[in-house]
């Protein structure tokens, strides 16, 4: 790895006095230079290797997800060998196409016309740029003869199209797949079906897909079963713990309600014992009082009637508790939850 290469450089540079790490070359058994000083080139190599690894893992996961629903979890093992092509390829294409109606645009036209009618004695034609008599020759000897010459040259311009194509890097160049299924009874027909499914799913030829059926090591299956049982036991324990918390909360809530009813009954008894507060008690309807008292069990009623006279300090404490219950129930409920958690 890159870290190992750096470690070797550091070790050698410290072992030799005055030797700098940039003057150290490290090669593998194939004479490939490992400690490339060009960080850009090294980074590209690392990125290409990482990309190839990601493609390999993605294809293996795809095969596993495709076959495990059929053969069961842990019963499919796959290995993918993939080779990506990171070479840069440029292609330039030049095409000539007409503009309209299979013709180009006329950019220049050259026309030459010569016409001679009948002249006595004929016509003598001399080549252009020559003045000697030897270069003069008669065009026609017939006094009724004629000479006509027409020449036309047209230059057309057509469309010139240039295309530069750069092929994407990282294209899959080679791909082979091997799959082992935990089964001893795979028929040739079933193996052929699996090969066709994998070949079409991955976009490769069937000859590049190998499927083999054999039994896996029993220890792996046992380990998978043990892990599954552990997960189920943990889930069951968690559910039981939640149920116990709910049961304790319900018990605490019921006890709190009974405690509130007892405090209210004690307060009414104290009011009846004090003549000065009798008028306040008379304002409370008798039916409501009897209804609330009827909610208490007979055991609690008997215990309350047999209670000795309490001191003023105890009465004040109970009144404070009742005040908290009636005016700040959230605080009382939080305190009860803390007691349950501590227990």
CSV table of C-alpha atoms in Angstrom, one decimal:
chain,number,residue,atom,x,y,z
A,1,UNK,CA,0.0,0.0,0.0
A,2,UNK,CA,1.0,3.6,-0.2
A,3,UNK,CA,1.6,3.7,3.6
A,4,UNK,CA,4.0,0.8,3.4
A,5,UNK,CA,5.9,2.4,0.6
A,6,UNK,CA,6.3,5.6,2.6
A,7,UNK,CA,7.4,3.5,5.6
A,8,UNK,CA,10.1,1.8,3.5
A,9,UNK,CA,11.3,5.2,2.2
A,10,UNK,CA,11.6,6.6,5.7
A,11,UNK,CA,13.4,3.5,7.0
A,12,UNK,CA,16.0,3.5,4.2
A,13,UNK,CA,16.6,7.3,4.4
A,14,UNK,CA,17.2,7.2,8.1
A,15,UNK,CA,19.5,4.1,7.8
A,16,UNK,CA,21.8,5.9,5.3
A,17,UNK,CA,23.3,9.3,6.4
A,18,UNK,CA,22.5,12.1,4.0
A,19,UNK,CA,20.1,10.0,1.8
A,20,UNK,CA,16.9,11.9,0.9
A,21,UNK,CA,13.6,10.1,0.4
A,22,UNK,CA,13.3,11.5,-3.1
A,23,UNK,CA,16.5,9.7,-4.1
A,24,UNK,CA,15.1,6.3,-3.1
A,25,UNK,CA,13.5,4.1,-5.7
A,26,UNK,CA,11.4,1.1,-4.7
A,27,UNK,CA,10.3,-1.6,-7.2
A,28,UNK,CA,8.3,-4.8,-7.0
A,29,UNK,CA,9.2,-8.2,-8.3
A,30,UNK,CA,8.0,-7.1,-11.8
A,31,UNK,CA,10.3,-4.1,-11.8
A,32,UNK,CA,7.4,-1.7,-11.5
A,33,UNK,CA,8.3,1.6,-9.8
A,34,UNK,CA,6.2,1.9,-6.7
A,35,UNK,CA,7.2,5.2,-5.2
A,36,UNK,CA,6.3,7.5,-8.1
A,37,UNK,CA,7.2,11.1,-7.3
A,38,UNK,CA,4.6,12.5,-9.5
A,39,UNK,CA,1.7,12.9,-7.1
A,40,UNK,CA,-0.8,13.3,-10.0
A,41,UNK,CA,0.2,10.0,-11.6
A,42,UNK,CA,0.1,8.2,-8.2
A,43,UNK,CA,-3.3,9.7,-7.4
A,44,UNK,CA,-4.7,8.6,-10.8
A,45,UNK,CA,-3.4,5.0,-10.2
A,46,UNK,CA,-5.0,4.9,-6.7
A,47,UNK,CA,-8.3,6.2,-8.1
A,48,UNK,CA,-8.3,3.7,-10.9
A,49,UNK,CA,-7.6,0.8,-8.5
A,50,UNK,CA,-10.3,2.0,-6.1
A,51,UNK,CA,-12.8,2.3,-8.9
A,52,UNK,CA,-12.1,-1.2,-10.1
A,53,UNK,CA,-12.5,-2.5,-6.5
A,54,UNK,CA,-15.9,-0.7,-6.2
A,55,UNK,CA,-17.1,-2.2,-9.5
A,56,UNK,CA,-16.1,-5.7,-8.3
A,57,UNK,CA,-17.9,-5.4,-5.0
A,58,UNK,CA,-21.0,-3.9,-6.6
A,59,UNK,CA,-21.3,-6.8,-9.0
A,60,UNK,CA,-20.8,-9.4,-6.3
A,61,UNK,CA,-23.5,-7.7,-4.1
A,62,UNK,CA,-25.8,-7.7,-7.1
A,63,UNK,CA,-25.3,-11.4,-7.7
A,64,UNK,CA,-25.9,-12.2,-4.0
A,65,UNK,CA,-29.1,-10.1,-3.8
A,66,UNK,CA,-30.3,-11.9,-6.9
A,67,UNK,CA,-29.8,-15.5,-5.7
A,68,UNK,CA,-30.2,-15.3,-1.9
A,69,UNK,CA,-34.0,-14.9,-2.0
A,70,UNK,CA,-34.2,-18.3,-3.9
A,71,UNK,CA,-31.5,-20.3,-2.0
A,72,UNK,CA,-31.5,-18.6,1.4
A,73,UNK,CA,-29.3,-16.1,3.1
A,74,UNK,CA,-25.7,-17.2,3.4
A,75,UNK,CA,-26.1,-20.0,0.8
A,76,UNK,CA,-24.6,-18.0,-2.1
A,77,UNK,CA,-20.9,-17.1,-2.6
A,78,UNK,CA,-19.8,-15.1,-5.6
A,79,UNK,CA,-16.4,-13.9,-7.0
A,80,UNK,CA,-16.1,-11.4,-9.8
A,81,UNK,CA,-13.0,-10.8,-11.8
A,82,UNK,CA,-13.3,-7.4,-13.6
A,83,UNK,CA,-10.8,-5.5,-15.7
A,84,UNK,CA,-11.4,-1.9,-16.6
A,85,UNK,CA,-9.8,0.0,-19.5
A,86,UNK,CA,-8.5,3.4,-18.4
A,87,UNK,CA,-6.6,4.1,-21.7
A,88,UNK,CA,-7.4,7.5,-23.3
A,89,UNK,CA,-8.6,7.1,-26.9
A,90,UNK,CA,-9.3,10.0,-29.3
A,91,UNK,CA,-10.9,9.5,-32.7
A,92,UNK,CA,-11.2,12.2,-35.4
A,93,UNK,CA,-13.6,11.9,-38.3
A,94,UNK,CA,-13.7,14.2,-41.3
A,95,UNK,CA,-16.7,14.2,-43.6
A,96,UNK,CA,-17.5,16.2,-46.7
A,97,UNK,CA,-21.2,16.8,-47.4
A,98,UNK,CA,-23.0,18.9,-50.0
A,99,UNK,CA,-24.8,22.0,-49.0
A,100,UNK,CA,-28.2,21.6,-50.8
A,101,UNK,CA,-29.4,19.1,-53.4
A,102,UNK,CA,-26.2,17.2,-53.5
A,103,UNK,CA,-24.3,20.3,-54.7
A,104,UNK,CA,-22.0,22.7,-53.1
A,105,UNK,CA,-21.8,26.4,-53.2
A,106,UNK,CA,-20.2,27.9,-56.4
A,107,UNK,CA,-17.4,30.1,-55.3
A,108,UNK,CA,-15.7,30.7,-58.7
A,109,UNK,CA,-16.6,30.3,-62.4
A,110,UNK,CA,-14.1,30.5,-65.3
A,111,UNK,CA,-15.4,30.6,-68.8
A,112,UNK,CA,-13.4,30.8,-72.1
A,113,UNK,CA,-15.2,31.3,-75.5
A,114,UNK,CA,-13.6,31.5,-79.0
A,115,UNK,CA,-15.6,32.0,-82.2
A,116,UNK,CA,-14.2,32.5,-85.7
A,117,UNK,CA,-16.4,33.0,-88.8
A,118,UNK,CA,-15.3,32.6,-92.5
A,119,UNK,CA,-12.3,34.8,-93.6
A,120,UNK,CA,-10.5,34.8,-96.9
A,121,UNK,CA,-7.1,33.3,-96.7
A,122,UNK,CA,-7.8,31.7,-93.4
A,123,UNK,CA,-7.1,32.7,-89.9
A,124,UNK,CA,-3.7,32.5,-88.3
A,125,UNK,CA,-3.6,31.6,-84.6
A,126,UNK,CA,-0.6,32.4,-82.5
A,127,UNK,CA,0.1,30.9,-79.1
A,128,UNK,CA,-0.1,33.3,-76.2
A,129,UNK,CA,3.3,34.8,-75.3
A,130,UNK,CA,5.1,33.8,-78.5
A,131,UNK,CA,6.0,36.3,-81.2
A,132,UNK,CA,8.1,34.3,-83.7
A,133,UNK,CA,6.7,33.2,-87.0
A,134,UNK,CA,7.3,29.6,-86.4
A,135,UNK,CA,4.7,29.6,-83.6
A,136,UNK,CA,2.0,31.0,-85.9
A,137,UNK,CA,-0.2,28.4,-87.5
A,138,UNK,CA,-3.4,28.7,-89.6
A,139,UNK,CA,-6.6,27.8,-87.9
A,140,UNK,CA,-8.6,27.1,-91.1
A,141,UNK,CA,-7.8,27.2,-94.8
A,142,UNK,CA,-11.4,27.3,-95.9
A,143,UNK,CA,-12.7,30.7,-96.6
A,144,UNK,CA,-16.2,29.5,-95.6
A,145,UNK,CA,-15.0,27.6,-92.5
A,146,UNK,CA,-15.7,28.6,-88.9
A,147,UNK,CA,-14.1,27.9,-85.5
A,148,UNK,CA,-15.8,27.8,-82.1
A,149,UNK,CA,-14.5,26.9,-78.7
A,150,UNK,CA,-16.3,27.1,-75.3
A,151,UNK,CA,-14.7,26.2,-71.9
A,152,UNK,CA,-16.2,26.6,-68.5
A,153,UNK,CA,-14.8,25.7,-65.0
A,154,UNK,CA,-16.9,26.0,-61.8
A,155,UNK,CA,-15.4,25.6,-58.3
A,156,UNK,CA,-17.9,24.4,-55.6
A,157,UNK,CA,-17.4,24.6,-51.9
A,158,UNK,CA,-18.9,21.7,-49.8
A,159,UNK,CA,-19.3,21.3,-46.0
A,160,UNK,CA,-16.4,19.9,-44.1
A,161,UNK,CA,-17.4,18.2,-40.8
A,162,UNK,CA,-14.8,17.2,-38.2
A,163,UNK,CA,-15.7,15.0,-35.3
A,164,UNK,CA,-13.4,14.4,-32.3
A,165,UNK,CA,-14.6,11.5,-30.1
A,166,UNK,CA,-12.9,10.7,-26.8
A,167,UNK,CA,-14.0,7.3,-25.3
A,168,UNK,CA,-14.9,7.3,-21.7
A,169,UNK,CA,-12.3,5.8,-19.3
A,170,UNK,CA,-13.2,2.9,-17.0
A,171,UNK,CA,-15.1,0.8,-19.5
A,172,UNK,CA,-15.4,-2.9,-18.6
A,173,UNK,CA,-12.9,-4.7,-20.8
A,174,UNK,CA,-13.1,-8.2,-19.3
A,175,UNK,CA,-15.6,-9.7,-16.8
A,176,UNK,CA,-15.9,-13.2,-15.5
A,177,UNK,CA,-18.1,-14.5,-12.7
A,178,UNK,CA,-17.9,-17.6,-10.4
A,179,UNK,CA,-20.8,-18.6,-8.2
A,180,UNK,CA,-21.0,-21.4,-5.6
A,181,UNK,CA,-24.4,-22.4,-4.2
A,182,UNK,CA,-24.9,-24.4,-1.0
A,183,UNK,CA,-26.6,-27.4,-2.7
A,184,UNK,CA,-25.6,-30.9,-3.8
A,185,UNK,CA,-28.7,-31.4,-6.0
A,186,UNK,CA,-28.4,-28.8,-8.6
A,187,UNK,CA,-29.2,-30.3,-12.0
A,188,UNK,CA,-27.6,-29.3,-15.2
A,189,UNK,CA,-30.8,-27.6,-16.3
A,190,UNK,CA,-31.0,-25.5,-13.1
A,191,UNK,CA,-27.3,-24.5,-13.5
A,192,UNK,CA,-28.0,-23.5,-17.1
A,193,UNK,CA,-30.9,-21.4,-16.0
A,194,UNK,CA,-28.8,-19.6,-13.3
A,195,UNK,CA,-26.1,-19.0,-15.9
A,196,UNK,CA,-28.5,-17.4,-18.3
A,197,UNK,CA,-30.1,-15.2,-15.5
A,198,UNK,CA,-26.7,-14.0,-14.4
A,199,UNK,CA,-25.4,-13.4,-17.9
A,200,UNK,CA,-28.3,-11.3,-18.8
A,201,UNK,CA,-28.3,-9.5,-15.5
A,202,UNK,CA,-24.7,-8.5,-15.8
A,203,UNK,CA,-24.5,-8.1,-19.5
A,204,UNK,CA,-21.9,-10.8,-20.2
A,205,UNK,CA,-21.7,-14.0,-22.2
A,206,UNK,CA,-22.8,-17.2,-20.6
A,207,UNK,CA,-19.3,-18.8,-21.2
A,208,UNK,CA,-17.9,-16.2,-18.7
A,209,UNK,CA,-20.3,-17.4,-16.0
A,210,UNK,CA,-19.5,-20.5,-13.9
A,211,UNK,CA,-22.0,-21.9,-11.5
A,212,UNK,CA,-21.2,-24.8,-9.1
A,213,UNK,CA,-23.3,-26.5,-6.4
A,214,UNK,CA,-21.7,-27.9,-3.3
A,215,UNK,CA,-22.3,-28.1,0.4
A,216,UNK,CA,-20.7,-25.4,2.5
A,217,UNK,CA,-18.8,-26.0,5.7
A,218,UNK,CA,-21.2,-26.8,8.5
A,219,UNK,CA,-19.5,-24.5,11.0
A,220,UNK,CA,-20.5,-21.5,8.9
A,221,UNK,CA,-24.2,-22.6,8.9
A,222,UNK,CA,-24.1,-23.2,12.7
A,223,UNK,CA,-22.5,-19.8,13.2
A,224,UNK,CA,-25.2,-18.1,11.2
A,225,UNK,CA,-27.9,-20.0,13.2
A,226,UNK,CA,-26.3,-19.0,16.5
A,227,UNK,CA,-26.2,-15.3,15.4
A,228,UNK,CA,-29.8,-15.5,14.4
A,229,UNK,CA,-30.8,-17.0,17.8
A,230,UNK,CA,-28.8,-14.4,19.6
A,231,UNK,CA,-30.6,-11.6,17.7
A,232,UNK,CA,-34.0,-13.2,18.5
A,233,UNK,CA,-33.1,-13.6,22.2
A,234,UNK,CA,-32.0,-10.0,22.4
A,235,UNK,CA,-35.3,-8.8,20.8
A,236,UNK,CA,-37.3,-10.9,23.2
A,237,UNK,CA,-35.4,-9.6,26.2
A,238,UNK,CA,-35.9,-6.1,25.1
A,239,UNK,CA,-39.6,-6.6,24.7
A,240,UNK,CA,-39.9,-8.2,28.2
A,241,UNK,CA,-38.0,-5.2,29.7
A,242,UNK,CA,-40.3,-2.8,28.1
A,243,UNK,CA,-43.3,-4.8,29.3
A,244,UNK,CA,-41.9,-4.8,32.9
A,245,UNK,CA,-41.4,-1.0,32.8
A,246,UNK,CA,-45.0,-0.5,31.6
A,247,UNK,CA,-46.3,-2.8,34.4
A,248,UNK,CA,-44.4,-0.9,37.1
A,249,UNK,CA,-45.6,2.4,35.7
A,250,UNK,CA,-49.2,1.2,35.9
A,251,UNK,CA,-48.7,-0.1,39.4
A,252,UNK,CA,-47.2,3.2,40.5
A,253,UNK,CA,-50.0,5.2,38.8
A,254,UNK,CA,-52.6,3.1,40.6
A,255,UNK,CA,-50.8,3.6,43.9
A,256,UNK,CA,-50.7,7.3,43.3
A,257,UNK,CA,-54.4,7.5,42.7
A,258,UNK,CA,-55.1,5.5,45.9
A,259,UNK,CA,-52.8,7.8,47.8
A,260,UNK,CA,-54.5,10.9,46.5
A,261,UNK,CA,-57.9,9.5,47.5
A,262,UNK,CA,-56.7,8.7,51.0
A,263,UNK,CA,-55.2,12.2,51.4
A,264,UNK,CA,-58.5,13.8,50.4
A,265,UNK,CA,-60.4,11.6,52.8
A,266,UNK,CA,-58.1,12.5,55.6
A,267,UNK,CA,-58.4,16.2,54.8
A,268,UNK,CA,-62.2,15.9,55.0
A,269,UNK,CA,-62.0,14.1,58.4
A,270,UNK,CA,-59.8,16.9,59.7
A,271,UNK,CA,-62.2,19.6,58.4
A,272,UNK,CA,-65.1,17.8,60.2
A,273,UNK,CA,-63.0,17.8,63.4
A,274,UNK,CA,-62.5,21.6,63.2
A,275,UNK,CA,-65.8,23.5,63.8
A,276,UNK,CA,-64.4,26.6,62.1
A,277,UNK,CA,-64.1,24.8,58.8
A,278,UNK,CA,-67.4,23.2,59.0
A,279,UNK,CA,-69.1,25.9,57.0
A,280,UNK,CA,-66.6,25.3,54.1
A,281,UNK,CA,-67.3,21.6,54.1
A,282,UNK,CA,-71.1,22.2,54.0
A,283,UNK,CA,-70.7,23.9,50.7
A,284,UNK,CA,-69.5,20.6,49.2
A,285,UNK,CA,-72.5,18.5,48.0
A,286,UNK,CA,-73.0,15.4,50.1
A,287,UNK,CA,-73.5,13.2,47.1
A,288,UNK,CA,-70.1,14.0,45.6
A,289,UNK,CA,-68.4,13.3,48.9
A,290,UNK,CA,-70.2,10.0,49.3
A,291,UNK,CA,-69.3,9.1,45.8
A,292,UNK,CA,-65.6,9.8,46.3
A,293,UNK,CA,-65.6,8.0,49.6
A,294,UNK,CA,-67.3,5.0,48.0
A,295,UNK,CA,-64.4,4.6,45.6
A,296,UNK,CA,-62.1,3.6,48.5
A,297,UNK,CA,-61.9,-0.1,49.5
A,298,UNK,CA,-63.4,-1.2,52.8
A,299,UNK,CA,-59.9,-2.1,54.1
A,300,UNK,CA,-58.6,1.4,53.6
A,301,UNK,CA,-61.7,2.9,55.2
A,302,UNK,CA,-61.2,0.8,58.3
A,303,UNK,CA,-57.5,1.7,58.5
A,304,UNK,CA,-58.3,5.4,58.2
A,305,UNK,CA,-60.9,5.3,60.9
A,306,UNK,CA,-58.5,3.5,63.2
A,307,UNK,CA,-55.6,6.0,62.6
A,308,UNK,CA,-54.5,8.0,65.8
A,309,UNK,CA,-54.6,11.8,65.8
A,310,UNK,CA,-51.7,13.2,63.9
A,311,UNK,CA,-49.5,16.1,64.8
A,312,UNK,CA,-49.8,19.4,63.0
A,313,UNK,CA,-46.4,18.8,61.3
A,314,UNK,CA,-47.6,15.6,59.7
A,315,UNK,CA,-50.8,17.3,58.6
A,316,UNK,CA,-48.8,20.1,57.0
A,317,UNK,CA,-46.6,17.6,55.2
A,318,UNK,CA,-49.6,15.8,53.7
A,319,UNK,CA,-51.1,19.1,52.7
A,320,UNK,CA,-47.9,19.9,50.8
A,321,UNK,CA,-47.9,16.6,49.1
A,322,UNK,CA,-51.5,17.1,48.1
A,323,UNK,CA,-50.7,20.6,46.8
A,324,UNK,CA,-47.9,19.2,44.6
A,325,UNK,CA,-50.2,16.4,43.3
A,326,UNK,CA,-53.0,18.8,42.4
A,327,UNK,CA,-50.9,21.7,41.1
A,328,UNK,CA,-47.8,20.1,39.7
A,329,UNK,CA,-48.6,16.6,38.6
A,330,UNK,CA,-45.8,16.5,36.0
A,331,UNK,CA,-43.2,17.0,38.7
A,332,UNK,CA,-44.7,14.2,40.8
A,333,UNK,CA,-44.9,11.8,37.8
A,334,UNK,CA,-41.2,12.5,36.9
A,335,UNK,CA,-40.2,11.7,40.5
A,336,UNK,CA,-42.1,8.4,40.4
A,337,UNK,CA,-40.4,7.5,37.1
A,338,UNK,CA,-37.0,8.2,38.7
A,339,UNK,CA,-37.9,5.9,41.6
A,340,UNK,CA,-38.9,3.2,39.2
A,341,UNK,CA,-35.6,3.5,37.2
A,342,UNK,CA,-33.5,3.4,40.4
A,343,UNK,CA,-35.3,0.2,41.5
